[in-house]
Amino acid sequence: MKVRTRFAPSPTGFMHLGNLRTAIFEYLLARKYDGDFILRIEDTDKSRQVDGAIEFIYKTLELCGFKIDEGPMNEKEYGPYIQSERKEIYKKYALDLVEKGKAYYCFCTEEELEEMRNKANMRKRPFLYDGRCSKLSKEKIQENLDKGIPYVIRQKMPKTGVTIVEDEIYGKIKIDNSILDDQILLKSDGYPTYNFANVIDDHLMAITHVIRGKEYLDQTAKYNLLYDAFAWEKPKYIHVAMVLGEDGTKLSKRNGDASFMDLYDAGYLPEAIVNYLVLLGWSPEVNQEIFTMPELIANFNEKRISKSSSQYDLKKLQWFNHHYISKMEKDTYLNWVKKYLEYDVSDKTEKWVNHLLLIYQNTLNYGQEINDLVANFFKEIEVDQEAQEFMESDAIIKDVIKAFKEEVLKIEDWCPENISKAINNVKENVGVKGKLLYMPIRIQASGLMHGPELADTLYLIGKEKILARF
Ligand code: GLU
């Protein structure tokens, strides 16, 4: 049987990194077995939908380099792939269940339900629908339908016994049927609930492996009862533990957690994000951290997904990003990093800008950070106390400054090589070396005690400025 996995996000505006990690696992599993990766948009909760969210999802998957074999943009035989366009399908199957006696019409009003909820609250019990509408006579049901009374369709749960859920990661889970609510399958607005639609679609779309958040694990008992009611074969389930935010709580926009697009906009490379995320909650057999996509596909083993939740760690992500940045081809790096540079460089030559940016290729953690790193080349110098004290710490420093200025005056072609030679001449002529040679020049030129290579720093500051500062 051909492996078919699906990524089934709800377009609620924020695709957090946990959602993306699920997509990565689904993608890798499909690719590993030469299967299909399907995108399905679960938009049946219209109240939570956010404009532009669907585009956001496409963009994320595209940037990550995931080829979608079937989805709203490339419809195949199992479409439509947007749930709101499948309303009639769900209705047909819901009615089929009513026919089979596994579901029933419920005409309860909001007030009646509220009363049931209050009662449950008072008894400190979780609310379970009391099943009163399951006892309505055929005639009464028909009468209500004829009158146009709004209704929902509920799943009829067994009241005794247990339902088993088999999960590839968590093993066999037993759920007591007595705690299962006669959940709503079809809402009064005609839309299905997630709980119903996911089963219908996973079956009709021939999904073989369902990978999703662990929060759905217990719910899966209800889904299994639906599969049984239809006498359908169940998919393999792979529930994955949560990715927690840096503070150990659930990832959410409200907590200021970044989405993939936020990170992308800040200058994190998709391949670094994917590489980082896949290792959150999955451990390869090989002792390796950096993986190309083909290596990930070859090494992915769903059995090695972890049972426990993992914590997002920005520093670790930066480590991956830094690695990928440092490995970029020079030209690719330059084109990429220039997008993040906010300083006005219109009066600089391209050579100068490139030189500046290349110096930081091995230091940079993310694109926007370039602005902090290069800041000193765009502002007037400030000499702090420590640097000031250093400048007064030895009588020879004045000679170094004087000798270097003379050397600078002699340089015709202002380039790092000639600047290095000039520094060397000072070393010979004044007879100093090490810190007493380099530090005075650096401080006098930049005001700082640290920075990139001295010759590069001086080159970038420029001959004119150096002469003025010395
Ligand atoms: N639409 C669900 C969500 O976004 C998907 C869960 C699933 O993959 O079945 O959480």
Coordinates of C-alpha atoms and ligand atoms in Angstrom, one line a residue:
M1 CA 0.0 0.0 0.0
K2 CA 1.3 3.4 -0.9
V3 CA 2.2 5.5 2.1
R4 CA 0.1 8.7 2.3
T5 CA 0.6 11.3 5.0
R6 CA -1.2 14.6 5.4
F7 CA -0.5 17.9 6.9
A8 CA -3.9 19.3 8.1
P9 CA -3.5 22.8 9.6
S10 CA -6.4 25.0 10.6
P11 CA -6.0 28.4 9.1
T12 CA -6.1 30.3 12.4
G13 CA -3.3 32.6 11.5
F14 CA -0.4 31.3 13.5
M15 CA 1.5 28.3 12.4
H16 CA 3.7 27.7 15.4
L17 CA 6.9 25.7 15.3
G18 CA 5.2 22.7 16.8
N19 CA 2.8 22.6 13.8
L20 CA 5.7 23.0 11.4
R21 CA 7.6 20.1 13.1
T22 CA 4.6 17.9 12.6
A23 CA 4.6 18.8 8.9
I24 CA 8.3 18.0 8.7
F25 CA 7.7 14.5 10.2
E26 CA 4.8 13.9 7.8
Y27 CA 6.9 15.1 4.9
L28 CA 9.9 12.9 5.8
L29 CA 7.7 9.8 6.3
A30 CA 6.0 10.2 2.9
R31 CA 9.3 10.8 1.1
K32 CA 11.1 8.0 2.9
Y33 CA 8.6 5.4 1.6
D34 CA 8.1 7.1 -1.8
G35 CA 4.6 8.0 -0.7
D36 CA 2.5 11.1 -1.1
F37 CA 2.4 14.2 1.1
I38 CA -1.0 15.8 1.2
L39 CA -2.0 19.3 2.3
R40 CA -5.6 19.6 3.7
I41 CA -6.9 22.8 5.0
E42 CA -9.2 22.3 8.1
D43 CA -11.3 25.4 8.0
T44 CA -14.6 24.2 9.5
D45 CA -14.4 26.5 12.5
K46 CA -15.1 29.7 10.6
S47 CA -15.1 31.8 13.8
R48 CA -11.4 31.1 14.3
Q49 CA -10.3 31.7 10.7
V50 CA -7.9 34.5 10.0
D51 CA -7.5 36.2 6.6
G52 CA -4.3 35.4 4.8
A53 CA -3.7 32.3 6.9
I54 CA -3.9 29.9 4.0
E55 CA -1.3 31.9 2.0
F56 CA 0.8 31.9 5.1
I57 CA 0.7 28.1 5.3
Y58 CA 1.6 27.7 1.6
K59 CA 4.4 30.1 1.9
T60 CA 5.9 28.3 4.9
L61 CA 5.8 24.9 3.2
E62 CA 7.2 26.3 0.0
L63 CA 10.1 28.0 1.7
C64 CA 10.9 24.8 3.6
G65 CA 11.1 23.1 0.2
F66 CA 8.3 20.6 0.8
K67 CA 6.8 19.4 -2.4
I68 CA 3.0 19.0 -1.9
D69 CA 1.8 16.0 -4.0
E70 CA -1.9 16.9 -3.5
G71 CA -3.6 19.9 -2.0
P72 CA -5.8 22.9 -2.8
M73 CA -3.2 24.2 -5.3
N74 CA -2.9 20.9 -7.1
E75 CA -6.1 19.0 -6.8
K76 CA -6.1 15.3 -7.6
E77 CA -8.7 12.6 -7.4
Y78 CA -9.2 12.9 -3.6
G79 CA -10.2 16.6 -3.7
P80 CA -11.4 19.1 -2.7
Y81 CA -8.7 19.5 -0.1
I82 CA -10.3 22.4 1.7
Q83 CA -12.8 21.1 4.3
S84 CA -15.3 23.9 3.9
E85 CA -15.7 22.7 0.3
R86 CA -16.6 19.2 1.4
K87 CA -19.7 20.0 3.5
E88 CA -22.0 17.8 1.5
I89 CA -19.7 14.8 1.9
Y90 CA -19.7 15.1 5.7
K91 CA -23.5 15.4 5.7
K92 CA -23.9 12.3 3.7
Y93 CA -21.7 10.3 6.0
A94 CA -23.4 11.7 9.1
L95 CA -26.8 10.7 7.8
D96 CA -25.4 7.3 7.0
L97 CA -24.4 6.9 10.6
V98 CA -27.8 7.9 11.8
E99 CA -29.2 5.3 9.5
K100 CA -26.8 2.7 11.0
G101 CA -28.0 3.7 14.5
K102 CA -24.5 5.0 15.4
A103 CA -25.5 8.6 15.5
Y104 CA -28.6 10.6 16.2
Y105 CA -30.3 14.0 15.7
C106 CA -30.1 16.2 18.7
F107 CA -32.5 19.2 18.9
C108 CA -31.5 20.4 22.4
T109 CA -31.5 24.1 22.8
E110 CA -28.7 26.2 24.2
E111 CA -30.7 26.5 27.5
E112 CA -31.1 22.8 27.9
L113 CA -27.4 22.3 27.3
E114 CA -26.6 25.0 29.7
E115 CA -28.7 23.3 32.4
M116 CA -26.8 20.0 31.8
R117 CA -23.5 21.8 32.1
N118 CA -24.5 23.5 35.3
K119 CA -25.6 20.2 36.8
A120 CA -22.3 18.6 35.9
N121 CA -20.5 21.6 37.4
M122 CA -22.4 21.2 40.6
R123 CA -21.5 17.6 40.8
K124 CA -17.9 18.5 39.9
R125 CA -18.1 16.1 36.9
P126 CA -17.0 16.7 33.4
F127 CA -19.9 17.6 31.2
L128 CA -21.3 14.7 29.1
Y129 CA -24.4 15.1 27.0
D130 CA -27.1 13.0 28.7
G131 CA -28.3 11.3 25.5
R132 CA -31.9 12.4 25.8
C133 CA -32.4 13.0 22.1
S134 CA -31.1 9.5 21.3
K135 CA -34.5 8.3 22.7
L136 CA -36.7 10.4 20.5
S137 CA -39.2 8.4 18.4
K138 CA -39.0 8.4 14.6
E139 CA -42.2 10.4 14.4
K140 CA -40.9 13.1 16.8
I141 CA -37.7 13.4 14.9
Q142 CA -39.6 13.8 11.6
E143 CA -41.9 16.3 13.1
N144 CA -39.0 18.4 14.4
L145 CA -37.2 18.2 11.0
D146 CA -40.4 19.2 9.2
K147 CA -40.8 22.2 11.6
G148 CA -37.2 23.2 10.7
I149 CA -36.0 23.0 14.3
P150 CA -32.2 23.4 14.2
Y151 CA -30.3 20.3 15.0
V152 CA -26.9 18.8 15.4
I153 CA -25.9 15.2 14.8
R154 CA -24.2 13.4 17.7
Q155 CA -22.2 10.2 17.8
K156 CA -23.7 7.5 19.9
M157 CA -21.1 6.2 22.3
P158 CA -21.1 2.8 24.0
K159 CA -21.6 3.3 27.7
T160 CA -19.6 0.3 28.9
G161 CA -16.4 -1.4 28.0
V162 CA -13.2 0.1 26.7
T163 CA -11.8 1.3 23.4
I164 CA -8.2 0.6 22.4
V165 CA -6.1 3.1 20.6
E166 CA -2.9 1.8 19.2
D167 CA -0.2 4.4 18.7
E168 CA 3.2 3.8 17.1
I169 CA 4.9 5.9 19.8
Y170 CA 2.8 5.5 22.9
G171 CA 1.7 1.9 22.4
K172 CA -1.7 0.5 23.4
I173 CA -3.9 3.0 25.2
K174 CA -7.2 1.9 26.8
I175 CA -10.0 4.4 27.1
D176 CA -13.1 3.8 29.3
N177 CA -16.1 4.2 27.1
S178 CA -18.1 5.6 30.0
I179 CA -16.1 8.9 29.8
L180 CA -16.8 9.4 26.1
D181 CA -19.2 12.1 25.3
D182 CA -21.8 11.7 22.6
Q183 CA -19.8 14.3 20.7
I184 CA -21.2 16.5 17.9
L185 CA -20.3 15.3 14.4
L186 CA -22.3 17.9 12.4
K187 CA -23.0 21.3 13.8
S188 CA -26.2 23.3 13.4
D189 CA -24.6 25.4 10.7
G190 CA -24.1 22.3 8.7
Y191 CA -20.3 22.2 9.2
P192 CA -18.7 19.1 10.6
T193 CA -16.6 19.3 13.8
Y194 CA -12.9 18.5 13.5
N195 CA -13.7 15.3 15.3
F196 CA -15.8 14.1 12.5
A197 CA -14.2 15.6 9.5
N198 CA -10.7 14.3 10.3
V199 CA -11.9 10.7 10.2
I200 CA -14.0 11.1 7.0
D201 CA -11.2 12.8 5.2
D202 CA -8.4 10.6 6.4
H203 CA -10.4 7.6 5.1
L204 CA -11.6 9.1 1.9
M205 CA -8.1 10.5 1.1
A206 CA -6.6 7.1 1.8
I207 CA -4.3 8.4 4.5
T208 CA -2.1 5.6 5.8
H209 CA -0.3 7.4 8.6
V210 CA -1.8 10.1 10.8
I211 CA 0.9 12.2 12.6
R212 CA -0.5 14.8 14.9
G213 CA -0.1 16.4 18.4
K214 CA -0.4 14.3 21.5
E215 CA -3.3 16.3 22.6
Y216 CA -5.4 14.2 20.2
L217 CA -4.3 10.9 21.5
D218 CA -7.2 10.3 24.0
Q219 CA -9.7 11.7 21.5
T220 CA -8.6 9.0 19.1
A221 CA -10.8 6.5 20.9
K222 CA -13.8 8.4 19.5
Y223 CA -12.3 8.4 16.0
N224 CA -11.7 4.6 16.2
L225 CA -15.4 4.1 17.1
L226 CA -16.3 6.0 14.0
Y227 CA -13.9 3.9 11.9
D228 CA -15.6 0.8 13.4
A229 CA -19.1 2.2 12.8
F230 CA -18.3 2.5 9.1
A231 CA -16.2 -0.7 9.1
W232 CA -13.2 1.2 7.7
E233 CA -9.6 0.3 8.3
K234 CA -7.8 2.6 10.7
P235 CA -4.7 4.5 9.7
K236 CA -1.5 4.1 11.7
Y237 CA -1.3 6.7 14.4
I238 CA 1.8 8.6 15.4
H239 CA 1.1 11.1 18.1
V240 CA 3.9 13.5 18.9
A241 CA 4.7 15.2 22.2
M242 CA 4.5 19.0 22.4
V243 CA 7.2 21.5 21.6
L244 CA 7.2 23.9 24.6
G245 CA 8.2 27.5 24.4
E246 CA 11.5 28.8 26.0
D247 CA 9.6 29.4 29.2
G248 CA 8.3 25.9 29.3
T249 CA 4.7 26.8 28.5
K250 CA 2.7 26.0 25.4
L251 CA 3.9 27.8 22.2
S252 CA 1.5 30.7 21.3
K253 CA 1.5 34.0 19.6
R254 CA 0.2 35.6 22.8
N255 CA 3.4 34.6 24.6
G256 CA 5.4 36.3 21.8
D257 CA 6.6 33.0 20.4
A258 CA 7.9 33.2 16.9
S259 CA 6.3 31.6 14.0
F260 CA 8.3 30.2 11.0
M261 CA 7.6 33.4 9.1
D262 CA 8.8 35.6 12.0
L263 CA 12.0 33.7 12.1
Y264 CA 12.4 33.8 8.3
D265 CA 11.9 37.5 8.3
A266 CA 14.5 37.9 11.0
G267 CA 17.0 36.1 8.8
Y268 CA 16.8 32.5 9.8
L269 CA 17.4 30.1 6.9
P270 CA 14.6 27.6 6.2
E271 CA 17.1 24.7 6.0
A272 CA 18.5 25.7 9.4
I273 CA 15.0 25.9 10.9
V274 CA 14.0 22.5 9.5
N275 CA 17.2 20.9 10.6
Y276 CA 16.8 22.3 14.1
L277 CA 13.1 21.4 14.4
V278 CA 13.4 17.8 13.2
L279 CA 15.9 17.1 16.0
L280 CA 13.4 18.4 18.6
G281 CA 11.7 15.2 19.6
W282 CA 13.4 12.9 17.1
S283 CA 16.7 11.3 17.5
P284 CA 18.6 9.8 14.5
E285 CA 20.5 6.6 14.8
V286 CA 23.7 8.2 13.5
N287 CA 25.6 10.6 15.7
Q288 CA 25.1 13.7 13.5
E289 CA 23.4 17.0 13.9
I290 CA 23.7 18.7 10.5
F291 CA 21.5 17.0 7.9
T292 CA 20.6 17.9 4.3
M293 CA 17.1 17.1 3.2
P294 CA 18.1 13.9 1.4
E295 CA 20.0 12.8 4.5
L296 CA 17.0 13.5 6.6
I297 CA 14.8 11.4 4.3
A298 CA 17.3 8.6 4.3
N299 CA 17.7 8.6 8.1
F300 CA 14.2 9.4 9.3
N301 CA 12.7 6.7 11.4
E302 CA 9.3 7.4 12.9
K303 CA 9.9 4.8 15.7
R304 CA 12.6 7.1 17.1
I305 CA 10.2 10.0 17.8
S306 CA 10.3 10.9 21.5
K307 CA 7.5 10.3 24.0
S308 CA 8.3 13.4 26.0
S309 CA 7.9 17.0 25.1
S310 CA 10.8 19.1 24.0
Q311 CA 11.7 22.7 24.6
Y312 CA 12.3 25.3 22.0
D313 CA 15.8 26.9 22.5
L314 CA 16.6 30.0 20.4
K315 CA 20.3 29.7 21.1
K316 CA 20.4 26.2 19.7
L317 CA 18.5 27.4 16.6
Q318 CA 21.0 30.2 16.2
W319 CA 23.8 27.6 16.4
F320 CA 22.3 25.8 13.4
N321 CA 21.6 29.0 11.5
H322 CA 25.1 30.2 12.1
H323 CA 26.4 26.9 10.7
Y324 CA 24.3 27.2 7.5
I325 CA 25.2 30.9 7.1
S326 CA 28.9 30.2 7.4
K327 CA 28.6 27.4 4.7
M328 CA 26.9 29.7 2.1
E329 CA 28.6 30.5 -1.1
K330 CA 30.1 34.0 -0.9
D331 CA 27.7 35.5 -3.6
T332 CA 24.7 33.8 -2.2
Y333 CA 25.6 35.0 1.3
L334 CA 26.1 38.6 0.0
N335 CA 22.8 38.7 -1.9
W336 CA 21.0 37.3 1.1
V337 CA 22.5 39.4 3.9
K338 CA 22.1 42.6 2.0
K339 CA 18.3 42.3 2.3
Y340 CA 18.8 42.8 6.1
L341 CA 21.2 45.6 6.1
E342 CA 19.4 48.8 7.2
Y343 CA 22.2 51.3 7.0
D344 CA 22.4 53.7 4.1
V345 CA 25.4 52.6 2.0
S346 CA 24.6 54.6 -1.1
D347 CA 27.8 56.6 -0.7
K348 CA 29.9 53.5 -0.4
T349 CA 31.4 51.3 -3.1
E350 CA 30.1 47.8 -3.7
K351 CA 33.6 46.5 -2.9
W352 CA 33.5 48.2 0.5
V353 CA 30.0 46.9 1.4
N354 CA 30.9 43.4 0.3
H355 CA 34.1 43.5 2.3
L356 CA 32.2 44.6 5.4
L357 CA 29.6 41.9 5.1
L358 CA 32.0 39.1 4.3
I359 CA 33.9 39.8 7.5
Y360 CA 30.9 38.8 9.5
Q361 CA 29.9 35.7 7.5
N362 CA 31.4 33.5 10.2
T363 CA 30.0 35.4 13.1
L364 CA 26.5 36.1 12.1
N365 CA 23.7 34.2 13.9
Y366 CA 20.8 35.6 11.9
G367 CA 20.3 38.1 9.1
Q368 CA 19.0 41.1 11.1
E369 CA 21.9 40.7 13.5
I370 CA 24.2 42.2 10.8
N371 CA 23.0 45.6 11.8
D372 CA 24.3 45.2 15.4
L373 CA 27.6 43.8 14.1
V374 CA 28.4 46.5 11.7
A375 CA 27.0 49.4 13.7
N376 CA 30.4 50.8 14.6
F377 CA 31.3 51.4 11.0
F378 CA 28.3 53.8 10.8
K379 CA 28.7 56.0 13.8
E380 CA 31.1 58.5 15.4
I381 CA 33.7 56.9 17.7
E382 CA 33.3 56.8 21.4
V383 CA 36.2 55.8 23.6
D384 CA 35.2 54.2 26.9
Q385 CA 37.0 54.5 30.2
E386 CA 38.9 51.2 29.8
A387 CA 40.2 52.1 26.4
Q388 CA 41.1 55.6 27.6
E389 CA 43.1 54.1 30.5
F390 CA 44.9 51.8 28.1
M391 CA 45.9 54.7 25.9
E392 CA 47.6 56.3 28.9
S393 CA 49.2 53.1 30.2
D394 CA 52.5 53.4 28.4
A395 CA 54.7 56.2 27.0
I396 CA 55.4 54.3 23.8
I397 CA 51.8 54.4 22.7
K398 CA 52.2 58.0 21.5
D399 CA 55.1 56.9 19.3
V400 CA 53.0 54.1 17.8
I401 CA 50.2 56.5 16.9
K402 CA 52.7 59.0 15.4
A403 CA 54.5 56.3 13.4
F404 CA 51.4 54.8 12.1
K405 CA 50.0 58.1 10.9
E406 CA 53.3 58.6 8.9
E407 CA 52.9 55.1 7.4
V408 CA 49.2 55.8 6.5
L409 CA 50.3 58.9 4.6
K410 CA 52.6 56.8 2.5
I411 CA 49.9 54.3 1.4
E412 CA 48.7 54.9 -2.1
D413 CA 46.4 51.9 -2.7
W414 CA 44.2 51.7 0.4
C415 CA 43.7 48.0 0.9
P416 CA 44.1 45.5 3.9
E417 CA 47.3 44.1 2.5
N418 CA 49.0 47.5 2.4
I419 CA 47.6 48.4 5.8
S420 CA 49.1 45.2 7.2
K421 CA 52.5 46.2 5.8
A422 CA 52.1 49.7 7.4
I423 CA 51.5 48.1 10.8
N424 CA 54.5 45.9 10.3
N425 CA 56.7 48.9 9.5
V426 CA 55.6 50.5 12.8
K427 CA 56.6 47.3 14.6
E428 CA 60.1 47.4 13.0
N429 CA 60.6 51.2 13.4
V430 CA 59.2 51.7 16.9
G431 CA 60.3 48.4 18.2
V432 CA 56.9 47.3 19.7
K433 CA 54.9 44.2 19.2
G434 CA 51.7 42.4 20.4
K435 CA 49.2 44.4 22.4
L436 CA 51.2 47.5 22.6
L437 CA 51.3 47.7 18.8
Y438 CA 47.8 46.7 17.9
M439 CA 45.7 48.0 20.6
P440 CA 46.7 51.7 20.4
I441 CA 46.0 51.6 16.6
R442 CA 42.7 49.9 17.1
I443 CA 41.5 52.3 19.8
Q444 CA 42.7 55.4 18.0
A445 CA 40.9 54.3 14.9
S446 CA 37.7 52.8 16.2
G447 CA 37.4 53.8 19.9
L448 CA 37.1 50.1 20.7
M449 CA 39.3 47.4 22.2
H450 CA 37.7 44.6 20.1
G451 CA 36.6 44.2 16.6
P452 CA 37.3 42.3 13.4
E453 CA 40.9 41.9 12.1
L454 CA 42.8 45.2 12.5
A455 CA 43.7 45.6 8.9
D456 CA 40.1 45.0 7.8
T457 CA 38.8 47.4 10.4
L458 CA 41.1 50.2 9.3
Y459 CA 40.4 49.5 5.7
L460 CA 36.7 49.9 6.3
I461 CA 37.0 53.0 8.4
G462 CA 38.8 54.5 5.4
K463 CA 42.0 56.5 4.9
E464 CA 40.5 59.9 5.3
K465 CA 38.9 59.1 8.7
I466 CA 42.0 57.4 9.9
L467 CA 44.1 60.4 9.2
A468 CA 41.6 62.6 10.9
R469 CA 41.4 60.4 14.0
F470 CA 45.2 60.0 14.3
Ligands
GLU1 N1 -6.5 20.9 12.2 C1 -5.8 20.2 13.3 C2 -4.9 21.3 13.9 O1 -4.5 22.2 13.3 C3 -5.0 19.1 12.8 C4 -4.9 17.9 13.7 C5 -4.6 16.7 12.8 O2 -3.5 16.7 12.2 O3 -5.4 15.8 12.7 O4 -4.5 21.1 15.1

